[in-house]
Amino acid sequence: MQSEFGWIDWPKSFCYSFLMLDIKELSVSFGNFQAVKDVGFSLKRGETLGLLGESGSGKSTVALAIMRLISYPGKIISGKILLDGADLIKLGGEEMRKIRGAKISMIFQDPFSSLNPVFTVGEQIAEAFRYHQGLNRVEAWERSIEMLGTVQIRNPSARIHNYPHQFSGGMRQRVMIAMALACNPEFLIADEPTTALDVTVQAEILKLIADLQNKFKLGVLFITHNFAIIKQICDRVVVMRKGQVMEEGATLEVLNNSRNAYTKNLIESVKVLAGE
Ligand SMILES: Nc1ncnc2c1ncn2[C@@H]1O[C@H](COP(=O)(O)OP(=O)(O)OP(=O)(O)O)[C@@H](O)[C@H]1O
Ligand SMILES: [Mg+2]
């Protein structure tokens, strides 16, 4: 941000407070089954919001609805998904493809099913650069090597020629992050990006997302059922159950002082499992 004093490093909360993803009364059904009911929450650029809830509570469905990737028989039946005031639900396919590239991108729950096994990781990251940022082949390739380095793959100029099966689970997850960032998004949705990984790799990936968020000032919607992760990286948290929002608030407030019976039970059951 420029002022008469030159370039000033304003606090990120001030700089980006006007960029907002605002979800209002969102409902999604799969045939007769309503998976998401009147869900609402908002996310500012530069902020990390945790979306927490038991398996099947509708977290991924909310994420896919934001991306407008709910496929048949699923359908968004009502609500608004406002990005800087414009309703994504009303956009046509082509307009939405542009938003998906330039404004919002997503790291999917399962990296193996999201990476194409017949293309090298380099070809897949480069494709994201070419499609979303309009780079030519040479530029896209150079940026892909750089991006593999950014997500801390060692020796990126050699590893870029590998196929997904030649990478470990943690490395594939990093490739997914690299592809999501190649779109240069303002908002990143991370759907359980660390569940399949062991604890040390999990910690590395979390740190990487936090560092990249800081560097690129991303708004991050982080989906998980892991309280420790929420505590570590999220400013605020939304708790879902059976397709509905149970509670929303500042992370420590919700985790330490929740007045919601469901959240309290969820926290207690995790403490019992963890032997706390
Ligand atoms: N394509 C689909 N067809 C039918 N039902 C679906 C489909 N996708 C999701 N559902 C249903 O919607 C509900 C919410 O699923 P969703 O995947 O959003 O849960 P989740 O909170 O992400 O769970 P998890 O933590 O296990 O990933 C579930 O009951 C699920 O069975
Ligand atoms: Mg899910």
mmCIF file of C-alpha atoms and ligand atoms in Angstrom:
data_model
loop_
_atom_site.group_PDB
_atom_site.id
_atom_site.type_symbol
_atom_site.label_atom_id
_atom_site.label_comp_id
_atom_site.label_asym_id
_atom_site.label_seq_id
_atom_site.Cartn_x
_atom_site.Cartn_y
_atom_site.Cartn_z
ATOM 1 C CA MET A 1 0.000 0.000 0.000
ATOM 2 C CA GLN A 2 1.488 3.374 -1.002
ATOM 3 C CA SER A 3 1.222 6.597 0.974
ATOM 4 C CA GLU A 4 3.048 9.940 1.092
ATOM 5 C CA PHE A 5 5.609 8.125 3.262
ATOM 6 C CA GLY A 6 6.329 5.553 0.554
ATOM 7 C CA TRP A 7 5.659 1.851 0.824
ATOM 8 C CA ILE A 8 4.442 0.941 4.244
ATOM 9 C CA ASP A 9 4.079 -2.529 5.624
ATOM 10 C CA TRP A 10 0.570 -2.130 7.044
ATOM 11 C CA PRO A 11 -0.712 -4.852 9.351
ATOM 12 C CA LYS A 12 -2.272 -7.552 7.137
ATOM 13 C CA SER A 13 -5.599 -7.300 8.965
ATOM 14 C CA PHE A 14 -5.838 -3.644 7.893
ATOM 15 C CA CYS A 15 -4.644 -4.128 4.304
ATOM 16 C CA TYR A 16 -6.946 -6.959 3.389
ATOM 17 C CA SER A 17 -9.988 -6.397 5.567
ATOM 18 C CA PHE A 18 -11.988 -5.333 2.517
ATOM 19 C CA LEU A 19 -11.436 -8.586 0.620
ATOM 20 C CA MET A 20 -14.009 -11.031 1.787
ATOM 21 C CA LEU A 21 -15.530 -14.404 1.116
ATOM 22 C CA ASP A 22 -18.962 -14.310 2.689
ATOM 23 C CA ILE A 23 -21.222 -17.370 2.754
ATOM 24 C CA LYS A 24 -24.871 -16.897 3.611
ATOM 25 C CA GLU A 25 -27.526 -19.547 4.306
ATOM 26 C CA LEU A 26 -25.930 -22.091 1.988
ATOM 27 C CA SER A 27 -27.828 -25.343 1.475
ATOM 28 C CA VAL A 28 -26.676 -28.292 -0.648
ATOM 29 C CA SER A 29 -28.537 -31.537 -1.294
ATOM 30 C CA PHE A 30 -27.701 -34.888 -2.878
ATOM 31 C CA GLY A 31 -31.099 -36.069 -4.120
ATOM 32 C CA ASN A 32 -33.375 -36.137 -1.083
ATOM 33 C CA PHE A 33 -30.498 -35.879 1.384
ATOM 34 C CA GLN A 34 -29.616 -32.382 2.547
ATOM 35 C CA ALA A 35 -25.887 -32.476 3.305
ATOM 36 C CA VAL A 36 -25.509 -28.740 4.118
ATOM 37 C CA LYS A 37 -28.242 -26.660 5.773
ATOM 38 C CA ASP A 38 -28.245 -22.864 6.001
ATOM 39 C CA VAL A 39 -24.502 -22.630 6.559
ATOM 40 C CA GLY A 40 -23.016 -19.148 6.916
ATOM 41 C CA PHE A 41 -19.561 -17.785 7.749
ATOM 42 C CA SER A 42 -17.053 -15.329 6.349
ATOM 43 C CA LEU A 43 -13.331 -15.233 5.674
ATOM 44 C CA LYS A 44 -11.103 -12.203 5.157
ATOM 45 C CA ARG A 45 -7.980 -12.184 3.052
ATOM 46 C CA GLY A 46 -4.969 -12.834 5.264
ATOM 47 C CA GLU A 47 -7.043 -14.744 7.811
ATOM 48 C CA THR A 48 -7.075 -18.483 8.595
ATOM 49 C CA LEU A 49 -10.456 -19.967 9.375
ATOM 50 C CA GLY A 50 -10.704 -23.546 10.612
ATOM 51 C CA LEU A 51 -13.684 -25.628 9.550
ATOM 52 C CA LEU A 52 -14.046 -28.350 12.146
ATOM 53 C CA GLY A 53 -16.522 -31.198 12.517
ATOM 54 C CA GLU A 54 -16.984 -34.948 12.610
ATOM 55 C CA SER A 55 -16.769 -37.082 9.484
ATOM 56 C CA GLY A 56 -19.810 -36.567 7.250
ATOM 57 C CA SER A 57 -20.695 -33.200 8.801
ATOM 58 C CA GLY A 58 -20.545 -31.491 5.383
ATOM 59 C CA LYS A 59 -17.128 -29.783 5.437
ATOM 60 C CA SER A 60 -15.957 -30.950 1.997
ATOM 61 C CA THR A 61 -19.406 -30.268 0.557
ATOM 62 C CA VAL A 62 -19.179 -26.631 1.706
ATOM 63 C CA ALA A 63 -15.695 -26.366 0.152
ATOM 64 C CA LEU A 64 -16.813 -27.877 -3.150
ATOM 65 C CA ALA A 65 -19.842 -25.577 -3.177
ATOM 66 C CA ILE A 66 -17.540 -22.538 -2.824
ATOM 67 C CA MET A 67 -15.540 -23.833 -5.803
ATOM 68 C CA ARG A 68 -18.838 -24.585 -7.612
ATOM 69 C CA LEU A 69 -17.630 -28.168 -8.060
ATOM 70 C CA ILE A 70 -20.650 -29.975 -6.625
ATOM 71 C CA SER A 71 -21.513 -32.574 -9.229
ATOM 72 C CA TYR A 72 -24.729 -34.475 -10.020
ATOM 73 C CA PRO A 73 -26.803 -35.541 -8.099
ATOM 74 C CA GLY A 74 -25.542 -32.795 -5.793
ATOM 75 C CA LYS A 75 -27.045 -29.331 -6.112
ATOM 76 C CA ILE A 76 -26.760 -25.976 -4.351
ATOM 77 C CA ILE A 77 -30.402 -25.404 -3.475
ATOM 78 C CA SER A 78 -30.197 -21.996 -1.832
ATOM 79 C CA GLY A 79 -27.889 -19.385 -0.335
ATOM 80 C CA LYS A 80 -25.212 -16.955 -1.433
ATOM 81 C CA ILE A 81 -21.444 -17.267 -1.785
ATOM 82 C CA LEU A 82 -20.268 -13.675 -2.007
ATOM 83 C CA LEU A 83 -16.741 -12.892 -3.135
ATOM 84 C CA ASP A 84 -16.127 -9.169 -2.670
ATOM 85 C CA GLY A 85 -19.890 -8.738 -2.913
ATOM 86 C CA ALA A 86 -20.466 -10.774 -6.128
ATOM 87 C CA ASP A 87 -22.477 -13.982 -5.785
ATOM 88 C CA LEU A 88 -20.492 -16.956 -7.169
ATOM 89 C CA ILE A 89 -23.653 -19.057 -7.371
ATOM 90 C CA LYS A 90 -24.960 -16.775 -10.090
ATOM 91 C CA LEU A 91 -21.849 -16.971 -12.286
ATOM 92 C CA GLY A 92 -21.722 -18.937 -15.536
ATOM 93 C CA GLY A 93 -19.222 -21.754 -16.123
ATOM 94 C CA GLU A 94 -16.642 -19.645 -17.925
ATOM 95 C CA GLU A 95 -16.718 -16.802 -15.357
ATOM 96 C CA MET A 96 -16.423 -19.339 -12.555
ATOM 97 C CA ARG A 97 -13.407 -20.990 -14.201
ATOM 98 C CA LYS A 98 -11.651 -17.612 -14.081
ATOM 99 C CA ILE A 99 -12.510 -17.130 -10.396
ATOM 100 C CA ARG A 100 -11.286 -20.651 -9.646
ATOM 101 C CA GLY A 101 -7.981 -19.815 -11.163
ATOM 102 C CA ALA A 102 -7.382 -16.253 -10.151
ATOM 103 C CA LYS A 103 -9.162 -15.827 -6.831
ATOM 104 C CA ILE A 104 -9.806 -19.135 -5.081
ATOM 105 C CA SER A 105 -8.014 -22.434 -5.301
ATOM 106 C CA MET A 106 -8.278 -25.653 -3.397
ATOM 107 C CA ILE A 107 -6.008 -28.415 -2.128
ATOM 108 C CA PHE A 108 -8.194 -31.509 -2.311
ATOM 109 C CA GLN A 109 -8.573 -34.135 0.395
ATOM 110 C CA ASP A 110 -6.907 -36.892 -1.631
ATOM 111 C CA PRO A 111 -3.819 -35.867 -3.643
ATOM 112 C CA PHE A 112 -3.575 -39.183 -5.492
ATOM 113 C CA SER A 113 -6.974 -38.821 -7.105
ATOM 114 C CA SER A 114 -6.308 -35.156 -7.920
ATOM 115 C CA LEU A 115 -2.973 -35.639 -9.685
ATOM 116 C CA ASN A 116 -2.966 -37.226 -13.110
ATOM 117 C CA PRO A 117 -0.729 -40.341 -13.069
ATOM 118 C CA VAL A 118 0.201 -40.123 -16.772
ATOM 119 C CA PHE A 119 1.720 -36.616 -16.635
ATOM 120 C CA THR A 120 4.881 -35.562 -14.817
ATOM 121 C CA VAL A 121 4.476 -33.254 -11.820
ATOM 122 C CA GLY A 122 6.201 -30.534 -13.859
ATOM 123 C CA GLU A 123 3.705 -30.819 -16.706
ATOM 124 C CA GLN A 124 0.839 -30.539 -14.228
ATOM 125 C CA ILE A 125 2.164 -27.491 -12.369
ATOM 126 C CA ALA A 126 3.162 -25.826 -15.653
ATOM 127 C CA GLU A 127 -0.345 -26.408 -17.009
ATOM 128 C CA ALA A 128 -1.727 -24.486 -14.006
ATOM 129 C CA PHE A 129 0.644 -21.578 -14.739
ATOM 130 C CA ARG A 130 -0.242 -21.555 -18.439
ATOM 131 C CA TYR A 131 -3.972 -21.848 -17.915
ATOM 132 C CA HIS A 132 -4.376 -19.456 -15.015
ATOM 133 C CA GLN A 133 -1.614 -16.943 -15.584
ATOM 134 C CA GLY A 134 -1.315 -17.141 -19.374
ATOM 135 C CA LEU A 135 2.436 -17.901 -19.335
ATOM 136 C CA ASN A 136 4.138 -19.480 -22.354
ATOM 137 C CA ARG A 137 5.687 -22.969 -22.153
ATOM 138 C CA VAL A 138 9.200 -21.838 -21.242
ATOM 139 C CA GLU A 139 8.066 -19.322 -18.607
ATOM 140 C CA ALA A 140 5.588 -21.818 -17.147
ATOM 141 C CA TRP A 141 8.308 -24.471 -16.868
ATOM 142 C CA GLU A 142 10.728 -22.069 -15.148
ATOM 143 C CA ARG A 143 8.069 -20.897 -12.712
ATOM 144 C CA SER A 144 7.142 -24.537 -11.986
ATOM 145 C CA ILE A 145 10.715 -25.360 -10.972
ATOM 146 C CA GLU A 146 10.749 -22.256 -8.789
ATOM 147 C CA MET A 147 7.417 -23.219 -7.215
ATOM 148 C CA LEU A 148 8.597 -26.784 -6.467
ATOM 149 C CA GLY A 149 11.486 -25.138 -4.613
ATOM 150 C CA THR A 150 9.057 -22.854 -2.769
ATOM 151 C CA VAL A 151 7.158 -25.890 -1.468
ATOM 152 C CA GLN A 152 10.504 -27.334 -0.391
ATOM 153 C CA ILE A 153 11.036 -30.190 -2.814
ATOM 154 C CA ARG A 154 14.776 -30.683 -2.910
ATOM 155 C CA ASN A 155 16.540 -30.591 -6.276
ATOM 156 C CA PRO A 156 13.422 -29.259 -8.064
ATOM 157 C CA SER A 157 14.952 -29.057 -11.551
ATOM 158 C CA ALA A 158 15.478 -32.849 -11.523
ATOM 159 C CA ARG A 159 12.341 -33.836 -9.562
ATOM 160 C CA ILE A 160 10.093 -31.866 -11.898
ATOM 161 C CA HIS A 161 10.449 -34.693 -14.455
ATOM 162 C CA ASN A 162 9.051 -37.318 -12.030
ATOM 163 C CA TYR A 163 5.573 -38.837 -12.197
ATOM 164 C CA PRO A 164 3.289 -38.602 -9.127
ATOM 165 C CA HIS A 165 3.894 -42.256 -8.138
ATOM 166 C CA GLN A 166 7.619 -41.507 -7.832
ATOM 167 C CA PHE A 167 6.867 -39.013 -5.050
ATOM 168 C CA SER A 168 6.089 -39.776 -1.394
ATOM 169 C CA GLY A 169 2.674 -38.887 0.070
ATOM 170 C CA GLY A 170 4.049 -35.708 1.664
ATOM 171 C CA MET A 171 5.737 -34.692 -1.582
ATOM 172 C CA ARG A 172 2.524 -35.259 -3.565
ATOM 173 C CA GLN A 173 0.743 -33.056 -1.057
ATOM 174 C CA ARG A 174 3.379 -30.358 -1.686
ATOM 175 C CA VAL A 175 2.798 -30.672 -5.426
ATOM 176 C CA MET A 176 -0.904 -30.080 -4.797
ATOM 177 C CA ILE A 177 -0.007 -26.966 -2.803
ATOM 178 C CA ALA A 178 2.299 -25.826 -5.623
ATOM 179 C CA MET A 179 -0.510 -26.285 -8.164
ATOM 180 C CA ALA A 180 -2.959 -24.399 -5.959
ATOM 181 C CA LEU A 181 -0.484 -21.525 -5.559
ATOM 182 C CA ALA A 182 0.370 -21.463 -9.273
ATOM 183 C CA CYS A 183 -3.079 -19.923 -9.703
ATOM 184 C CA ASN A 184 -1.916 -17.004 -7.538
ATOM 185 C CA PRO A 185 -5.126 -17.122 -5.491
ATOM 186 C CA GLU A 186 -6.432 -14.729 -2.850
ATOM 187 C CA PHE A 187 -8.180 -17.540 -1.019
ATOM 188 C CA LEU A 188 -6.932 -21.059 -0.485
ATOM 189 C CA ILE A 189 -9.169 -23.910 0.645
ATOM 190 C CA ALA A 190 -7.190 -26.758 2.185
ATOM 191 C CA ASP A 191 -9.354 -29.862 2.692
ATOM 192 C CA GLU A 192 -7.596 -32.078 5.263
ATOM 193 C CA PRO A 193 -4.286 -31.715 3.444
ATOM 194 C CA THR A 194 -2.338 -33.601 6.080
ATOM 195 C CA THR A 195 -4.593 -36.431 7.243
ATOM 196 C CA ALA A 196 -2.811 -39.186 5.333
ATOM 197 C CA LEU A 197 0.649 -38.104 6.485
ATOM 198 C CA ASP A 198 2.731 -39.040 9.489
ATOM 199 C CA VAL A 199 3.084 -36.493 12.276
ATOM 200 C CA THR A 200 6.455 -35.001 11.326
ATOM 201 C CA VAL A 201 5.521 -34.581 7.662
ATOM 202 C CA GLN A 202 2.173 -33.173 8.808
ATOM 203 C CA ALA A 203 3.965 -30.545 10.872
ATOM 204 C CA GLU A 204 6.191 -29.616 7.907
ATOM 205 C CA ILE A 205 3.209 -29.187 5.574
ATOM 206 C CA LEU A 206 1.373 -27.055 8.145
ATOM 207 C CA LYS A 207 4.391 -24.846 8.588
ATOM 208 C CA LEU A 208 4.716 -24.561 4.830
ATOM 209 C CA ILE A 209 1.075 -23.469 4.453
ATOM 210 C CA ALA A 210 1.477 -20.945 7.291
ATOM 211 C CA ASP A 211 4.689 -19.540 5.719
ATOM 212 C CA LEU A 212 3.140 -19.300 2.271
ATOM 213 C CA GLN A 213 0.066 -17.678 3.732
ATOM 214 C CA ASN A 214 2.215 -15.042 5.345
ATOM 215 C CA LYS A 215 4.230 -14.503 2.189
ATOM 216 C CA PHE A 216 1.282 -14.291 -0.197
ATOM 217 C CA LYS A 217 -1.269 -12.893 2.329
ATOM 218 C CA LEU A 218 -3.768 -15.613 1.515
ATOM 219 C CA GLY A 219 -7.095 -16.139 3.190
ATOM 220 C CA VAL A 220 -7.104 -19.830 4.164
ATOM 221 C CA LEU A 221 -10.098 -22.043 4.880
ATOM 222 C CA PHE A 222 -8.521 -25.014 6.624
ATOM 223 C CA ILE A 223 -10.727 -28.095 6.924
ATOM 224 C CA THR A 224 -9.824 -30.662 9.548
ATOM 225 C CA HIS A 225 -11.120 -32.670 12.465
ATOM 226 C CA ASN A 226 -7.864 -32.189 14.300
ATOM 227 C CA PHE A 227 -8.014 -29.724 17.229
ATOM 228 C CA ALA A 228 -4.253 -29.484 17.554
ATOM 229 C CA ILE A 229 -4.021 -28.198 13.979
ATOM 230 C CA ILE A 230 -6.829 -25.709 14.531
ATOM 231 C CA LYS A 231 -5.086 -24.441 17.672
ATOM 232 C CA GLN A 232 -1.782 -24.127 15.858
ATOM 233 C CA ILE A 233 -2.802 -22.232 12.731
ATOM 234 C CA CYS A 234 -6.362 -20.842 12.854
ATOM 235 C CA ASP A 235 -7.471 -17.344 13.895
ATOM 236 C CA ARG A 236 -11.124 -18.355 14.041
ATOM 237 C CA VAL A 237 -13.044 -21.597 13.877
ATOM 238 C CA VAL A 238 -16.434 -22.775 12.614
ATOM 239 C CA VAL A 239 -17.774 -26.020 14.082
ATOM 240 C CA MET A 240 -20.149 -28.091 11.908
ATOM 241 C CA ARG A 241 -22.388 -31.018 12.694
ATOM 242 C CA LYS A 242 -24.850 -32.813 10.428
ATOM 243 C CA GLY A 243 -24.656 -30.112 7.797
ATOM 244 C CA GLN A 244 -25.175 -27.183 10.151
ATOM 245 C CA VAL A 245 -22.967 -24.634 11.883
ATOM 246 C CA MET A 246 -22.973 -25.310 15.616
ATOM 247 C CA GLU A 247 -20.685 -22.501 16.605
ATOM 248 C CA GLU A 248 -18.293 -19.866 15.265
ATOM 249 C CA GLY A 249 -15.710 -17.813 17.147
ATOM 250 C CA ALA A 250 -12.083 -16.991 17.911
ATOM 251 C CA THR A 251 -10.099 -20.237 18.132
ATOM 252 C CA LEU A 252 -9.071 -20.078 21.790
ATOM 253 C CA GLU A 253 -12.500 -18.857 22.838
ATOM 254 C CA VAL A 254 -14.198 -21.824 21.128
ATOM 255 C CA LEU A 255 -11.651 -24.433 22.244
ATOM 256 C CA ASN A 256 -11.353 -23.228 25.856
ATOM 257 C CA ASN A 257 -14.700 -21.663 26.706
ATOM 258 C CA SER A 258 -17.274 -23.144 24.368
ATOM 259 C CA ARG A 259 -20.828 -22.967 25.683
ATOM 260 C CA ASN A 260 -22.029 -25.240 22.908
ATOM 261 C CA ALA A 261 -22.753 -28.755 24.209
ATOM 262 C CA TYR A 262 -21.700 -30.442 20.940
ATOM 263 C CA THR A 263 -18.350 -28.621 20.729
ATOM 264 C CA LYS A 264 -17.649 -29.387 24.400
ATOM 265 C CA ASN A 265 -18.356 -33.093 23.828
ATOM 266 C CA LEU A 266 -16.198 -33.130 20.725
ATOM 267 C CA ILE A 267 -13.294 -31.538 22.633
ATOM 268 C CA GLU A 268 -13.699 -33.882 25.599
ATOM 269 C CA SER A 269 -13.786 -36.988 23.379
ATOM 270 C CA VAL A 270 -10.571 -35.906 21.652
ATOM 271 C CA LYS A 271 -8.902 -35.318 25.045
ATOM 272 C CA VAL A 272 -9.921 -38.833 26.166
ATOM 273 C CA LEU A 273 -8.495 -40.341 22.963
ATOM 274 C CA ALA A 274 -5.294 -38.357 23.396
ATOM 275 C CA GLY A 275 -5.063 -39.474 27.046
ATOM 276 C CA GLU A 276 -5.048 -35.883 28.353
HETATM 277 N N1 LIG B 1 -21.403 -37.173 -4.241
HETATM 278 C C1 LIG B 1 -22.178 -37.448 -3.193
HETATM 279 N N2 LIG B 1 -23.319 -38.173 -3.334
HETATM 280 C C2 LIG B 1 -24.110 -38.440 -2.274
HETATM 281 N N3 LIG B 1 -23.877 -38.031 -1.013
HETATM 282 C C3 LIG B 1 -22.766 -37.328 -0.801
HETATM 283 C C4 LIG B 1 -21.844 -36.989 -1.861
HETATM 284 N N4 LIG B 1 -20.834 -36.281 -1.338
HETATM 285 C C5 LIG B 1 -21.083 -36.170 -0.020
HETATM 286 N N5 LIG B 1 -22.247 -36.795 0.307
HETATM 287 C C6 LIG B 1 -22.835 -36.873 1.643
HETATM 288 O O1 LIG B 1 -22.877 -35.588 2.237
HETATM 289 C C7 LIG B 1 -22.535 -35.681 3.617
HETATM 290 C C8 LIG B 1 -21.381 -34.729 3.897
HETATM 291 O O2 LIG B 1 -20.223 -35.243 3.254
HETATM 292 P P1 LIG B 1 -18.833 -34.455 3.255
HETATM 293 O O3 LIG B 1 -17.931 -35.174 2.325
HETATM 294 O O4 LIG B 1 -19.117 -33.032 3.004
HETATM 295 O O5 LIG B 1 -18.374 -34.662 4.786
HETATM 296 P P2 LIG B 1 -17.026 -34.202 5.505
HETATM 297 O O6 LIG B 1 -17.437 -33.371 6.680
HETATM 298 O O7 LIG B 1 -16.111 -33.617 4.519
HETATM 299 O O8 LIG B 1 -16.485 -35.594 6.063
HETATM 300 P P3 LIG B 1 -14.950 -36.136 6.198
HETATM 301 O O9 LIG B 1 -14.408 -35.502 7.443
HETATM 302 O O10 LIG B 1 -15.122 -37.606 6.343
HETATM 303 O O11 LIG B 1 -14.201 -35.747 4.961
HETATM 304 C C9 LIG B 1 -22.231 -37.129 3.915
HETATM 305 O O12 LIG B 1 -23.359 -37.727 4.502
HETATM 306 C C10 LIG B 1 -21.956 -37.731 2.549
HETATM 307 O O13 LIG B 1 -22.345 -39.082 2.507
HETATM 308 MG MG MG B 2 -14.258 -34.203 3.729
#
